[in-house]
Coordinates of C-alpha atoms and ligand atoms in Angstrom, one line a residue:
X1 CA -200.5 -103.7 66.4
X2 CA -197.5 -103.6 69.1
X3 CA -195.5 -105.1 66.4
X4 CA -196.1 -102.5 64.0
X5 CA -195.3 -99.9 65.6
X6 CA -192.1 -101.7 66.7
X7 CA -191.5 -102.2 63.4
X8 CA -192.1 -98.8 62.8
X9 CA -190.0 -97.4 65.3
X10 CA -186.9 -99.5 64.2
X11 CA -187.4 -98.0 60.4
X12 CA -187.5 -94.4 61.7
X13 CA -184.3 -95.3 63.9
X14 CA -182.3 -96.9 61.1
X15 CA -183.2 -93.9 58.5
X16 CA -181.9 -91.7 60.9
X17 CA -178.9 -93.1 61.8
X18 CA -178.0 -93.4 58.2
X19 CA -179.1 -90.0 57.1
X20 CA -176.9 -89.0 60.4
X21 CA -174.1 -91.2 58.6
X22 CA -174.3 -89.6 55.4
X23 CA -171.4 -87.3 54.1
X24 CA -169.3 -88.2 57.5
X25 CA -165.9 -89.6 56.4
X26 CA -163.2 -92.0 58.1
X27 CA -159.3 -91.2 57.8
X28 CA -157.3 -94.2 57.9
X29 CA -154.8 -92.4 60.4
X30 CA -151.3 -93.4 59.1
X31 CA -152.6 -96.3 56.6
X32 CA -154.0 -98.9 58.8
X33 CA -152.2 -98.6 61.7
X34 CA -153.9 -100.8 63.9
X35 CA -153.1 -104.2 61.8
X36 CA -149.7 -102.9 59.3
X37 CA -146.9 -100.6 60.6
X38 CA -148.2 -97.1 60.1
X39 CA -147.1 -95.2 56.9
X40 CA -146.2 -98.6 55.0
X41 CA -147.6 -99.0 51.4
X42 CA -149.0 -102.0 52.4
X43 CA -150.3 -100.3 55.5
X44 CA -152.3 -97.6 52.8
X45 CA -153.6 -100.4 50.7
X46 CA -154.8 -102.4 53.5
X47 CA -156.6 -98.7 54.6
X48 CA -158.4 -98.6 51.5
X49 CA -159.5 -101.8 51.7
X50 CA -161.3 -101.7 55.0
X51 CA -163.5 -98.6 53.5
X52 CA -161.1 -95.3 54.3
X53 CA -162.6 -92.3 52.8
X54 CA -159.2 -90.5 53.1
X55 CA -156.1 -91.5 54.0
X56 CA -153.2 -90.0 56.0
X57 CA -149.8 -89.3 55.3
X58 CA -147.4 -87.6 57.8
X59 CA -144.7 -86.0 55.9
X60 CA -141.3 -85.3 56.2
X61 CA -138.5 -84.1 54.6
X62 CA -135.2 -85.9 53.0
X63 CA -131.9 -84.4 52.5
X64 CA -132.9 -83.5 49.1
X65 CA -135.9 -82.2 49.6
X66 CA -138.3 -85.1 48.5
X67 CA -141.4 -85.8 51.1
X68 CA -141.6 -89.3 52.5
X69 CA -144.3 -90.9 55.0
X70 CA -142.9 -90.7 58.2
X71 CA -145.0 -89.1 61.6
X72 CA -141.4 -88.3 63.3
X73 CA -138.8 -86.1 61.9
X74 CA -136.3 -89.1 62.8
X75 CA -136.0 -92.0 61.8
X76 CA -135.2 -94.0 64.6
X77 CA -138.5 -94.9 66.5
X78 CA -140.0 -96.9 63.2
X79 CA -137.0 -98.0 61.2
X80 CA -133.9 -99.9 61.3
X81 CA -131.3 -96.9 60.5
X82 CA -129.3 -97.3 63.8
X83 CA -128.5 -100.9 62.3
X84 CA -128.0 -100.1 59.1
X85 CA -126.4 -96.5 59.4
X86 CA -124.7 -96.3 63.1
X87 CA -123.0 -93.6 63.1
X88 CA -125.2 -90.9 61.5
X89 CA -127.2 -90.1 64.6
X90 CA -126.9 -86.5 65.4
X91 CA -125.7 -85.7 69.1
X92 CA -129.1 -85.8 70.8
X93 CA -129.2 -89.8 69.5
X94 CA -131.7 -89.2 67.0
X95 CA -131.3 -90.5 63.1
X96 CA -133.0 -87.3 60.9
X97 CA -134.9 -88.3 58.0
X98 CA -133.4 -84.4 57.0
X99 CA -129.9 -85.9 56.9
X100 CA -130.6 -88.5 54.4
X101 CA -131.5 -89.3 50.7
X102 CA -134.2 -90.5 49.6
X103 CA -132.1 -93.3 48.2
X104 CA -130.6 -93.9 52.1
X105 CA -133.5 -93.9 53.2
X106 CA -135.0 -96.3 50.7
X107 CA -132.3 -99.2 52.0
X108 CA -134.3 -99.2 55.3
X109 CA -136.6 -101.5 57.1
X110 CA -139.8 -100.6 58.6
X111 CA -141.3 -102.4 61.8
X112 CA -143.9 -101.0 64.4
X113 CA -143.5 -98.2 66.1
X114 CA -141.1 -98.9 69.0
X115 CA -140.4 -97.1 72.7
X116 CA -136.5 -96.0 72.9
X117 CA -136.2 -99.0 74.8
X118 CA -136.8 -101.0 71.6
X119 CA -140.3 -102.1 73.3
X120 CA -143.5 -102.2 70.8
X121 CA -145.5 -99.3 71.6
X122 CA -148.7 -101.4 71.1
X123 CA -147.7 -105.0 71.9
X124 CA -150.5 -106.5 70.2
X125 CA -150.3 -104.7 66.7
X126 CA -148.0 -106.5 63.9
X127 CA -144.9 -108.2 65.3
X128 CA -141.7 -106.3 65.3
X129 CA -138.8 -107.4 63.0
X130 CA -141.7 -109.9 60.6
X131 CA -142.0 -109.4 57.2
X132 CA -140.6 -106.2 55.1
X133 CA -142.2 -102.7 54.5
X134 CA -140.3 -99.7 53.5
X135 CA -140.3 -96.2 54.0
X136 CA -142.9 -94.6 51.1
X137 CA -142.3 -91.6 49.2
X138 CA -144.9 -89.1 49.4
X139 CA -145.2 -89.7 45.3
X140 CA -145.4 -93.3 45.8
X141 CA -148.0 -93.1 48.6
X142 CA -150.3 -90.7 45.8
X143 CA -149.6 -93.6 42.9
X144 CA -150.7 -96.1 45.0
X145 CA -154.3 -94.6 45.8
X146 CA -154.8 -93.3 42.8
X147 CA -153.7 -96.5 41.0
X148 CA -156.2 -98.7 43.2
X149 CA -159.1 -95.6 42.2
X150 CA -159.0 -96.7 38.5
X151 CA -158.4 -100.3 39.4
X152 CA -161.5 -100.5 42.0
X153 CA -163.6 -97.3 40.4
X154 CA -163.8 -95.9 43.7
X155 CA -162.7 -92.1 45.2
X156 CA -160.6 -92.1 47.9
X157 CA -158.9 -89.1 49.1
X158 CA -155.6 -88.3 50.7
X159 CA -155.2 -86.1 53.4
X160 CA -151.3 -85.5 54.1
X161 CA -150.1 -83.3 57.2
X162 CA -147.0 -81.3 56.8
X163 CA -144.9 -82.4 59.9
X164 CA -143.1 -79.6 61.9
X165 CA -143.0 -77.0 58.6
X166 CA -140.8 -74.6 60.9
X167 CA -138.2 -76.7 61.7
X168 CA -138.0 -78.1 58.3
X169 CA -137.2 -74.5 57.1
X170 CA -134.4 -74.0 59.7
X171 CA -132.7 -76.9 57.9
X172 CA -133.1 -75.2 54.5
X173 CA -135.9 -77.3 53.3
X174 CA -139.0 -75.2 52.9
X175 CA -142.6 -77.6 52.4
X176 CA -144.9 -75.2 51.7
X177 CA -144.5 -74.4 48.2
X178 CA -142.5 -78.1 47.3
X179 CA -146.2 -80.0 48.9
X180 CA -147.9 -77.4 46.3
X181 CA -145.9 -78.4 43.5
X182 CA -146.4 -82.3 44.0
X183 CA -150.1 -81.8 44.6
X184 CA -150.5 -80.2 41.3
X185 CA -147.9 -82.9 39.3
X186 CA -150.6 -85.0 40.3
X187 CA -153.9 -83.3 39.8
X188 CA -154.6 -82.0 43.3
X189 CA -155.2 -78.6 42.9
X190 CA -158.3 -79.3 40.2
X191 CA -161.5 -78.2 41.8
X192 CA -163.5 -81.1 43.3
X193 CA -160.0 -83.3 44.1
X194 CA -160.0 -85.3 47.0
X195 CA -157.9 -83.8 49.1
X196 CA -157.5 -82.4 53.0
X197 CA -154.2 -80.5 54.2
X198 CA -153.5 -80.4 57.6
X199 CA -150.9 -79.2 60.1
X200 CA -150.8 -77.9 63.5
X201 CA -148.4 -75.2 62.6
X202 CA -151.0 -71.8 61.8
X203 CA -148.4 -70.0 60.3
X204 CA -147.5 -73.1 57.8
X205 CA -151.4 -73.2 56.9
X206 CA -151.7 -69.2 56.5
X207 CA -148.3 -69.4 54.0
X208 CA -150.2 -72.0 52.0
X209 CA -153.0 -69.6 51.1
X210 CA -150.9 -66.9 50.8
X211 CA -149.1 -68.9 48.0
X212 CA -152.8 -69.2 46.7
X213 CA -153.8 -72.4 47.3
X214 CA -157.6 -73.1 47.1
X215 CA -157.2 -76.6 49.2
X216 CA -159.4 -77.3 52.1
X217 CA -156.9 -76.5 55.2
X218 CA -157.7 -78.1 58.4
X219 CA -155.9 -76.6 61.5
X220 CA -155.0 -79.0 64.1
X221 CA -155.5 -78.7 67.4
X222 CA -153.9 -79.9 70.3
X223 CA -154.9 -80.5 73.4
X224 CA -151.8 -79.6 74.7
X225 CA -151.7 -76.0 76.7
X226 CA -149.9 -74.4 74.3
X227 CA -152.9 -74.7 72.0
X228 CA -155.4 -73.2 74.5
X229 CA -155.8 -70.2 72.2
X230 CA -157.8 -72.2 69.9
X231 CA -160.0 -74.1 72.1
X232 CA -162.1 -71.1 72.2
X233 CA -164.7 -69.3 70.1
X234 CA -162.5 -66.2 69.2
X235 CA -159.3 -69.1 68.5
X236 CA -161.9 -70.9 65.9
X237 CA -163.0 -67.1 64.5
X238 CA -159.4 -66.8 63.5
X239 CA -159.0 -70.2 62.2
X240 CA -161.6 -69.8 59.9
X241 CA -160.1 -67.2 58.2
X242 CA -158.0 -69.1 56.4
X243 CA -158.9 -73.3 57.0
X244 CA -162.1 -74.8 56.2
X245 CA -161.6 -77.4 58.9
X246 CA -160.5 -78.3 62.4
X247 CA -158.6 -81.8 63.6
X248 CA -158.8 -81.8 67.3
X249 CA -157.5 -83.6 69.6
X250 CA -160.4 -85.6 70.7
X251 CA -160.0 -85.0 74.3
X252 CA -160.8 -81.2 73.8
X253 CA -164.4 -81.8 72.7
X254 CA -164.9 -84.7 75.2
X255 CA -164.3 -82.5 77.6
X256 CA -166.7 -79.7 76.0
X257 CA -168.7 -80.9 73.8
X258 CA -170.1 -77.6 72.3
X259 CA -167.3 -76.9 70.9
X260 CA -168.2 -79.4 67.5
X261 CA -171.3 -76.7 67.1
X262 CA -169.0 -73.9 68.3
X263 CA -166.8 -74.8 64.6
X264 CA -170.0 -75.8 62.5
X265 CA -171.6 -72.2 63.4
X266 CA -168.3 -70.7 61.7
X267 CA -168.7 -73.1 58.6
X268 CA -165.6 -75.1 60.0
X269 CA -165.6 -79.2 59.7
X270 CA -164.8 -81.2 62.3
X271 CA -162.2 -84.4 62.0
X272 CA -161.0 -85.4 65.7
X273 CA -158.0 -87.7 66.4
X274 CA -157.1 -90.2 67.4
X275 CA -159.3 -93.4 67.5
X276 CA -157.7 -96.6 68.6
X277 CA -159.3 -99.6 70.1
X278 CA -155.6 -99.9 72.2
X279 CA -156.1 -97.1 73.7
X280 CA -159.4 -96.8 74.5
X281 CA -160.9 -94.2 77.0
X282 CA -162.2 -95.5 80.5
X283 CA -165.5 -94.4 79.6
X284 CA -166.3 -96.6 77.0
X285 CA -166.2 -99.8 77.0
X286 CA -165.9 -100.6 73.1
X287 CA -164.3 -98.7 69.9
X288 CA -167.2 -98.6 68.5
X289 CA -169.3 -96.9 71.2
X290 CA -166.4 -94.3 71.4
X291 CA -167.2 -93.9 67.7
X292 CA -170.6 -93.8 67.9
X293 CA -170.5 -90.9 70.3
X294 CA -168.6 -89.1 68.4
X295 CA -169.9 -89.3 65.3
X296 CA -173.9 -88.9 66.5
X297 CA -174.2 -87.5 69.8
X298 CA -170.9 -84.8 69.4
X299 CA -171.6 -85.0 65.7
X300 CA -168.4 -84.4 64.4
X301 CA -168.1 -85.1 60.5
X302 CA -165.6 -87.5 60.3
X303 CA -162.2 -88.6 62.2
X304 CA -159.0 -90.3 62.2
X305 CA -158.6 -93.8 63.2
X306 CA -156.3 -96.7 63.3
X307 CA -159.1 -99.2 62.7
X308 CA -161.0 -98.1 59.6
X309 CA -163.0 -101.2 59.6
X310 CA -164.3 -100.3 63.1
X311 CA -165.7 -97.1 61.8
X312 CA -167.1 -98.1 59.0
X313 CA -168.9 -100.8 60.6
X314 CA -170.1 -97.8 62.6
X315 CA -171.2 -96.1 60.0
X316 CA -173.3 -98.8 58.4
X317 CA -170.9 -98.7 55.0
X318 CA -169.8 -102.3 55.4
Ligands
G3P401 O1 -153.2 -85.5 62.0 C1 -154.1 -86.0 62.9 C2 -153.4 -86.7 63.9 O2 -152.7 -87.7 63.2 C3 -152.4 -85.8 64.6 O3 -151.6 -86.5 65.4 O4 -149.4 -87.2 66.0 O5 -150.8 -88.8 64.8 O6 -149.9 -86.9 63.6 P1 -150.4 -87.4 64.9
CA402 CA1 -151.1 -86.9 61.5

């Protein structure tokens, strides 16, 4: 009888945490980060493999005006363009993606994201230097997903962010209406596409639906003062007049909790970032309890990580 009811208790407990699971979605935050250099093709592929949902592209601008997959606007911190251009730094020492082609920037090397220093920033990720990755276009990035949905039948979205939209239009290279324009070329803007936009720039997300854009726009959110406004319930009433979603830091709803229910009450999804088992919270003593939190007990409805695999383990997809 004890055993039973054991038994029974156990079903209950699984069927809830998978109904709890259902429809919540993991972002391979800049490919797989945690195991290839972030925004490498390989990096995207290796993504998809460990069961992404969606995954991220940071984008930047070239000299003529093509995106690429790049978190920084320089180039310095991830590539080898101090070797292989020296002098084309501009006078604060930084290498701008903005200065080069497309073709310039295709004749550079990729490695892990290094300290100015030239130190790893996470030591124990993929060895500086090893192997070769380059830096993707945006198009490429989209071919590649796309190709492995018709080669493995499966749906997996892309979520780019448009990387410091105001400053690219101080250097004469509007996004807004170019990221449109590619997102169409390659079936995008159909209803039901797979497909998150994100920034944390409001005004960049606003222009986007003023061009007319029916995408699903998630605002991010720092955790940063500056973003204060929007930690609020009168900040999220604003946002959702023109996003669908929110990408907070995930600090701001560790520290108030509410505020996941706070966006779901104004139809608002929730993706926090960023989830990395190197840089793991003191509070928890494993990725996947962090995880777990989040994703039952704060119930946000998905979020971005460097270790896909970990989430979806989490999530019982595996
Ligand atoms: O876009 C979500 C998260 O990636 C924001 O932080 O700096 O990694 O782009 P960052
Ligand atoms: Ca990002």
């Amino acid at each position: 009888m004890k055993r039973r009811i054991l038994l029974a208790i156990g079903m209950v407990l699984m069927i809830s945490v998978l109904a709890a699971a259902q429809g919540k979605i993991i972002i391979g935050h800049r490919g797989a980060a945690g195991y290839v250099p972030e925004h490498t093709l390989a990096g995207y592929a290796f993504g998809y493999a460990l069961g992404a949902d969606y995954l991220e592209p940071d984008l930047v601008m070239t000299k003529d005006a093509r995106f690429i997959c790049l978190h920084d606007i320089y180039l310095d911190p991830t590539t080898n363009v101090e070797q292989i251009f020296p002098e084309r730094h501009r006078s604060d020492g930084h290498w701008y993606a903005a200065d080069f082609t497309l073709a310039e920037i295709k004749t550079l090397s990729v490695h892990e994201r290094c300290r100015p220093n030239g130190a790893p920033y996470f030591p124990d990720r993929f060895p500086v230097g090893k192997s070769r990755f380059c830096v993707p276009s945006f198009a490429e990035m989209i071919e590649l997903v796309q190709g492995l949905n018709k080669s493995t039948g499966r749906n997996v979205g892309i979520y780019p962010e448009l990387k410091r939209p105001a400053w690219h239009d101080s250097q004469g290279l509007p996004m807004e209406q170019a990221l449109l324009d590619i997102l169409d070329e390659y079936g995008y803007t159909k209803p039901g596409a797979k497909i998150f936009v994100q920034s944390f720039e409001q005004t960049s997300l606003k222009k986007l639906r003023d061009l007319g854009t029916k995408l699903p726009l998630v605002q991010l959110i720092s955790a940063n003062w500056s973003f204060a406004g929007m930690w609020t319930k009168s900040g999220l009433d604003q946002i959702a007049t023109y996003a669908d979603g929110i990408g907070p830091s995930k600090t701001i709803i560790e520290k108030n909790p509410a505020f996941v229910n706070w966006a779901h009450d104004r139809g608002l999804l929730v993706h926090p970032y960023v989830f990395r088992r190197d840089e793991l919270p003191s509070k928890y003593s494993s990725l996947e309890q962090e995880m777990e939190q989040f994703y039952f007990t704060y119930n946000v409805d998905g979020l971005f990580t460097d270790f896909v695999d970990v989430a979806a383990r989490v999530l019982a997809k595996e």
